[in-house]
Amino acid sequence: MSLFGIVPMARSLPFIMALTGLLAACATKPDLYYIEQGKINDVVREVLSSQQEAVRNPSKLEALREYESYILKHFAYKDELKAEALHRLGDLYMKMEDAIYRRRAGAYAAEQDRAAGTGKTLPPVKPAARPKVDHTRSIAVYEQLLKLYPTRPANDGALYQLAKGYYESQQIEKAIVMMERLLKNFPKSSYRSEASFRLGEFYFEAGLFKEAAAAYEAAQGKKDDPTLVEIVRYKLGWTYFQLEDFPRASELFLAMIDQRAIQDRSGKKRLDLNAYTERDAALLKEVVAASLLAIDYQGGPAHLAAHFKKTGHREYEELLYR
């Protein structure tokens, strides 16, 4: 059975006929390549006009399956267009799979809340299975794309998405292989920083801290994403801590504290946890605790005093000493 269920063909027939017709035109008129490419983009936008609608509208899902079947059989001489169509198809499936999972997870959470809020003693029943994301279709399409066009210049996006699909499907080793392949074959890819960070996460969870440190270091290049920069620095600090490189760990943690400190009108930097969101305050507390733990391994207060003598006095020093 299909991932999206069985759909009566009649409901999707008009849309499929229109889609098949324009794809057939692409396959027989090379001189209209760019015109037909635009038409395919229009079809894709129509299929994905609303993710919620796409999830609930079987005709669009059936049309997408017809789209997949057709492009795999045609465009034999038009490699670029077929590759683009496959890549777009994989992205569409990935979006729909994510939307389906979110809808099911939301329904599951609501059901759990209702069960917990009854306050009644009910006979034991088999609990409902927690939903799992199913990337079967998108994985298959990305794998086909990479098999047919292994040297395609735009494959970095496909590799990143395929790694995500593998990871969320608990195929961790395959996800690592895809990330390593992306970084090796596309050193200037816009996905490089995020891929390096994900690779660092894989290595860290596996206890391969030297490899994790190298990956996190490589992930620091994306300066235009402050959230990623901060979480990379935090994970890199803990990686160096695990490697017992306490000086590097404490420097990273203290730099995070200094960056988060609020500067008043006099230019003094203070730490006021009430000035942060609950999430940011929680992270800052973790960073403070981690920095003090790393400092403790280096001599405690004496090391902290030496640090601030070198970098300059901060108003929040007293908080750290306490």
C-alpha positions as CSV (number, residue, x, y, z in Angstrom):
1,M,0.0,0.0,0.0
2,S,1.2,3.5,-0.7
3,L,2.4,5.7,2.1
4,F,-0.5,8.0,1.5
5,G,-3.2,5.4,1.1
6,I,-5.2,4.1,-1.8
7,V,-7.0,6.8,-3.9
8,P,-9.7,6.4,-6.5
9,M,-8.2,7.3,-9.8
10,A,-11.3,9.2,-11.0
11,R,-10.8,11.9,-8.4
12,S,-7.4,12.9,-9.6
13,L,-7.8,12.1,-13.3
14,P,-8.2,15.7,-14.6
15,F,-5.1,17.0,-12.8
16,I,-3.1,13.9,-13.8
17,M,-4.0,14.3,-17.4
18,A,-2.9,17.9,-17.4
19,L,0.3,17.0,-15.7
20,T,1.0,14.1,-18.1
21,G,0.3,16.3,-21.1
22,L,2.8,18.9,-20.2
23,L,5.4,16.3,-19.3
24,A,4.9,14.6,-22.7
25,A,5.4,18.0,-24.4
26,C,8.7,18.3,-22.5
27,A,9.8,14.9,-23.8
28,T,9.1,15.7,-27.4
29,K,10.1,19.4,-27.9
30,P,13.7,20.1,-26.8
31,D,13.5,23.6,-28.1
32,L,10.8,24.4,-25.6
33,Y,12.9,23.3,-22.7
34,Y,12.8,26.4,-20.6
35,I,9.1,27.1,-21.3
36,E,8.2,23.5,-20.3
37,Q,10.4,23.8,-17.2
38,G,8.3,26.8,-16.1
39,K,5.2,24.7,-16.6
40,I,6.6,21.9,-14.4
41,N,7.3,24.5,-11.8
42,D,3.7,25.6,-12.0
43,V,2.5,22.1,-11.5
44,V,4.8,21.7,-8.5
45,R,3.4,24.9,-7.0
46,E,-0.1,23.6,-7.6
47,V,0.6,20.3,-5.9
48,L,2.1,22.1,-2.9
49,S,-0.2,25.1,-2.8
50,S,-1.1,24.2,0.7
51,Q,0.7,21.5,2.7
52,Q,-2.4,20.9,4.8
53,E,-4.5,20.6,1.7
54,A,-2.0,18.3,0.1
55,V,-2.0,16.0,3.1
56,R,-5.8,15.9,3.2
57,N,-6.5,16.0,-0.6
58,P,-5.9,12.5,-2.0
59,S,-6.1,13.8,-5.6
60,K,-2.9,15.8,-5.2
61,L,-1.1,12.9,-3.7
62,E,-2.2,10.7,-6.5
63,A,-1.0,13.3,-9.0
64,L,2.3,13.3,-7.3
65,R,2.7,9.6,-7.6
66,E,1.8,9.8,-11.3
67,Y,4.4,12.6,-11.7
68,E,7.0,10.3,-10.1
69,S,6.1,7.4,-12.4
70,Y,6.2,9.5,-15.5
71,I,9.5,11.3,-15.0
72,L,11.3,8.0,-14.2
73,K,10.3,6.7,-17.7
74,H,10.9,9.8,-19.8
75,F,13.4,12.6,-20.5
76,A,16.1,10.0,-21.4
77,Y,18.0,12.6,-23.4
78,K,17.1,15.6,-21.3
79,D,19.2,14.8,-18.2
80,E,19.1,18.2,-16.6
81,L,15.3,18.5,-16.6
82,K,14.8,14.9,-15.4
83,A,17.3,15.5,-12.5
84,E,15.6,18.7,-11.6
85,A,12.2,17.0,-11.6
86,L,13.4,14.2,-9.4
87,H,15.0,16.6,-7.0
88,R,11.8,18.6,-6.7
89,L,9.8,15.4,-6.3
90,G,12.0,14.3,-3.4
91,D,11.5,17.7,-1.7
92,L,7.8,17.5,-2.2
93,Y,7.6,14.1,-0.7
94,M,9.7,15.2,2.2
95,K,7.5,18.2,2.9
96,M,4.4,16.0,2.8
97,E,5.9,13.3,5.0
98,D,6.8,16.0,7.6
99,A,3.3,17.5,7.4
100,I,1.7,14.0,7.9
101,Y,3.9,13.3,10.8
102,R,3.1,16.7,12.5
103,R,-0.6,16.1,12.0
104,R,-0.4,12.6,13.5
105,A,1.9,13.7,16.4
106,G,-0.5,16.6,17.2
107,A,-3.4,14.2,17.3
108,Y,-1.5,11.8,19.5
109,A,-0.5,14.5,21.9
110,A,-4.1,15.8,22.1
111,E,-5.3,12.2,22.8
112,Q,-2.7,11.8,25.6
113,D,-3.8,15.1,27.1
114,R,-7.5,14.1,27.0
115,A,-6.6,10.8,28.7
116,A,-4.6,12.5,31.4
117,G,-7.3,15.1,32.0
118,T,-10.2,12.7,32.7
119,G,-9.2,12.1,36.3
120,K,-11.0,8.7,36.1
121,T,-9.6,5.3,36.9
122,L,-9.9,3.4,33.7
123,P,-9.2,-0.3,33.0
124,P,-5.7,-0.8,31.5
125,V,-5.6,-0.7,27.7
126,K,-2.8,-1.0,25.2
127,P,-1.4,2.5,24.8
128,A,-1.6,4.0,21.3
129,A,1.7,3.8,19.4
130,R,3.6,7.1,19.2
131,P,3.7,8.2,15.6
132,K,6.9,7.9,13.7
133,V,8.0,9.9,10.7
134,D,8.0,7.9,7.5
135,H,10.4,9.1,4.8
136,T,10.2,6.0,2.6
137,R,9.1,7.8,-0.5
138,S,11.5,10.8,-0.3
139,I,14.4,8.5,0.5
140,A,13.7,6.3,-2.5
141,V,13.5,9.4,-4.8
142,Y,16.7,11.0,-3.5
143,E,18.5,7.6,-3.8
144,Q,17.3,7.3,-7.4
145,L,18.5,10.8,-8.2
146,L,22.0,10.2,-6.8
147,K,22.2,6.9,-8.6
148,L,21.3,8.3,-12.0
149,Y,23.2,11.6,-11.6
150,P,26.1,11.0,-9.1
151,T,28.1,14.0,-10.3
152,R,25.3,16.6,-10.5
153,P,26.4,20.0,-9.2
154,A,23.2,20.5,-7.2
155,N,23.4,17.2,-5.4
156,D,24.4,18.8,-2.1
157,G,20.8,19.7,-1.4
158,A,19.7,16.1,-2.2
159,L,22.5,14.7,0.0
160,Y,21.5,16.9,2.9
161,Q,17.8,16.0,2.6
162,L,18.6,12.3,2.3
163,A,20.8,12.4,5.4
164,K,17.8,14.0,7.2
165,G,15.5,11.3,6.0
166,Y,17.9,8.6,7.1
167,Y,18.5,10.2,10.5
168,E,14.8,10.6,11.2
169,S,14.2,7.0,10.1
170,Q,16.9,5.9,12.7
171,Q,19.3,4.9,9.9
172,I,22.2,6.7,11.6
173,E,25.1,5.1,9.8
174,K,23.6,5.9,6.4
175,A,23.0,9.5,7.5
176,I,26.6,9.9,8.5
177,V,27.8,8.5,5.1
178,M,25.6,11.1,3.3
179,M,26.9,14.0,5.4
180,E,30.5,13.0,4.9
181,R,29.9,12.7,1.2
182,L,28.3,16.1,1.1
183,L,31.3,17.7,2.9
184,K,33.8,15.9,0.8
185,N,32.2,16.6,-2.6
186,F,30.8,20.1,-1.9
187,P,33.3,22.0,0.2
188,K,31.7,25.3,-0.7
189,S,28.1,24.2,-0.3
190,S,25.6,26.5,1.5
191,Y,24.7,23.4,3.5
192,R,28.3,22.9,4.8
193,S,27.9,24.5,8.2
194,E,24.6,22.7,9.0
195,A,26.0,19.5,7.7
196,S,29.1,19.8,9.8
197,F,27.0,20.5,12.9
198,R,24.8,17.4,12.2
199,L,27.9,15.3,11.7
200,G,29.3,16.7,15.0
201,E,26.1,15.6,16.7
202,F,26.4,12.1,15.3
203,Y,30.0,11.8,16.4
204,F,29.3,13.3,19.9
205,E,26.4,10.8,20.5
206,A,28.8,8.0,19.4
207,G,31.5,9.1,21.8
208,L,33.9,10.0,19.0
209,F,34.9,13.3,20.6
210,K,37.9,14.2,18.4
211,E,35.8,13.7,15.3
212,A,33.0,15.7,16.9
213,A,35.4,18.6,17.7
214,A,36.6,18.8,14.1
215,A,33.0,18.8,12.8
216,Y,31.8,21.4,15.2
217,E,34.8,23.6,14.4
218,A,33.9,23.4,10.7
219,A,30.3,24.3,11.5
220,Q,31.3,27.7,13.0
221,G,31.6,29.3,9.5
222,K,27.9,30.3,9.2
223,K,28.1,33.7,10.9
224,D,24.7,34.8,9.5
225,D,22.8,32.3,11.7
226,P,23.3,33.4,15.4
227,T,21.3,30.5,16.8
228,L,23.4,27.9,15.0
229,V,26.6,29.8,16.0
230,E,25.6,29.7,19.7
231,I,24.6,26.1,19.8
232,V,27.7,25.0,17.9
233,R,29.9,26.9,20.4
234,Y,28.0,25.3,23.3
235,K,28.4,21.8,21.9
236,L,32.0,22.4,21.0
237,G,32.7,23.5,24.6
238,W,31.2,20.2,25.9
239,T,33.2,18.3,23.4
240,Y,36.5,19.8,24.6
241,F,35.4,19.1,28.1
242,Q,34.9,15.4,27.2
243,L,38.4,15.5,25.7
244,E,39.7,17.0,29.0
245,D,40.8,20.1,27.2
246,F,39.4,22.3,30.0
247,P,41.1,25.6,28.9
248,R,39.4,25.5,25.5
249,A,36.1,24.4,27.1
250,S,36.1,27.2,29.7
251,E,37.1,29.9,27.1
252,L,34.2,28.9,24.9
253,F,31.7,28.9,27.8
254,L,32.9,32.2,29.2
255,A,32.8,33.8,25.7
256,M,29.1,32.7,25.5
257,I,28.4,34.3,28.9
258,D,30.1,37.5,27.8
259,Q,28.1,37.6,24.6
260,R,24.9,37.1,26.5
261,A,25.6,39.6,29.2
262,I,23.6,42.8,28.9
263,Q,25.5,46.1,28.6
264,D,24.0,49.0,30.5
265,R,24.4,52.7,29.7
266,S,27.7,52.9,31.5
267,G,29.1,50.2,29.4
268,K,29.2,47.6,32.2
269,K,28.1,44.1,31.4
270,R,25.6,42.4,33.8
271,L,23.8,39.1,34.0
272,D,20.2,39.5,34.9
273,L,18.3,36.3,34.3
274,N,15.0,38.1,34.6
275,A,15.8,40.0,31.4
276,Y,15.9,36.8,29.2
277,T,13.2,34.5,27.9
278,E,12.6,31.3,29.9
279,R,14.5,29.3,27.2
280,D,17.5,31.7,27.0
281,A,17.7,31.9,30.8
282,A,17.8,28.1,31.1
283,L,20.5,27.9,28.5
284,L,22.5,30.7,30.2
285,K,22.3,28.8,33.6
286,E,23.6,25.7,31.8
287,V,26.5,27.6,30.3
288,V,27.4,29.2,33.7
289,A,27.4,25.7,35.3
290,A,29.5,24.2,32.5
291,S,32.0,27.1,32.6
292,L,32.5,26.8,36.4
293,L,32.9,23.0,36.1
294,A,35.6,23.4,33.5
295,I,37.3,26.2,35.6
296,D,37.2,24.0,38.7
297,Y,39.4,21.5,36.9
298,Q,41.9,24.3,36.3
299,G,42.3,25.6,39.8
300,G,38.9,27.2,40.6
301,P,38.7,30.9,41.7
302,A,42.4,31.5,41.0
303,H,42.0,30.6,37.4
304,L,38.8,32.6,37.1
305,A,40.6,35.7,38.5
306,A,43.4,35.2,36.0
307,H,40.9,35.1,33.2
308,F,39.3,38.4,34.1
309,K,42.6,40.0,34.7
310,K,43.5,39.1,31.1
311,T,40.2,39.9,29.5
312,G,39.0,42.8,31.7
313,H,36.7,43.2,34.6
314,R,33.0,42.3,34.3
315,E,30.1,43.2,36.6
316,Y,29.0,39.6,36.6
317,E,32.3,38.3,38.0
318,E,30.8,38.2,41.5
319,L,28.0,36.0,40.3
320,L,30.4,33.5,39.0
321,Y,32.5,33.5,42.2
322,R,29.4,32.9,44.3
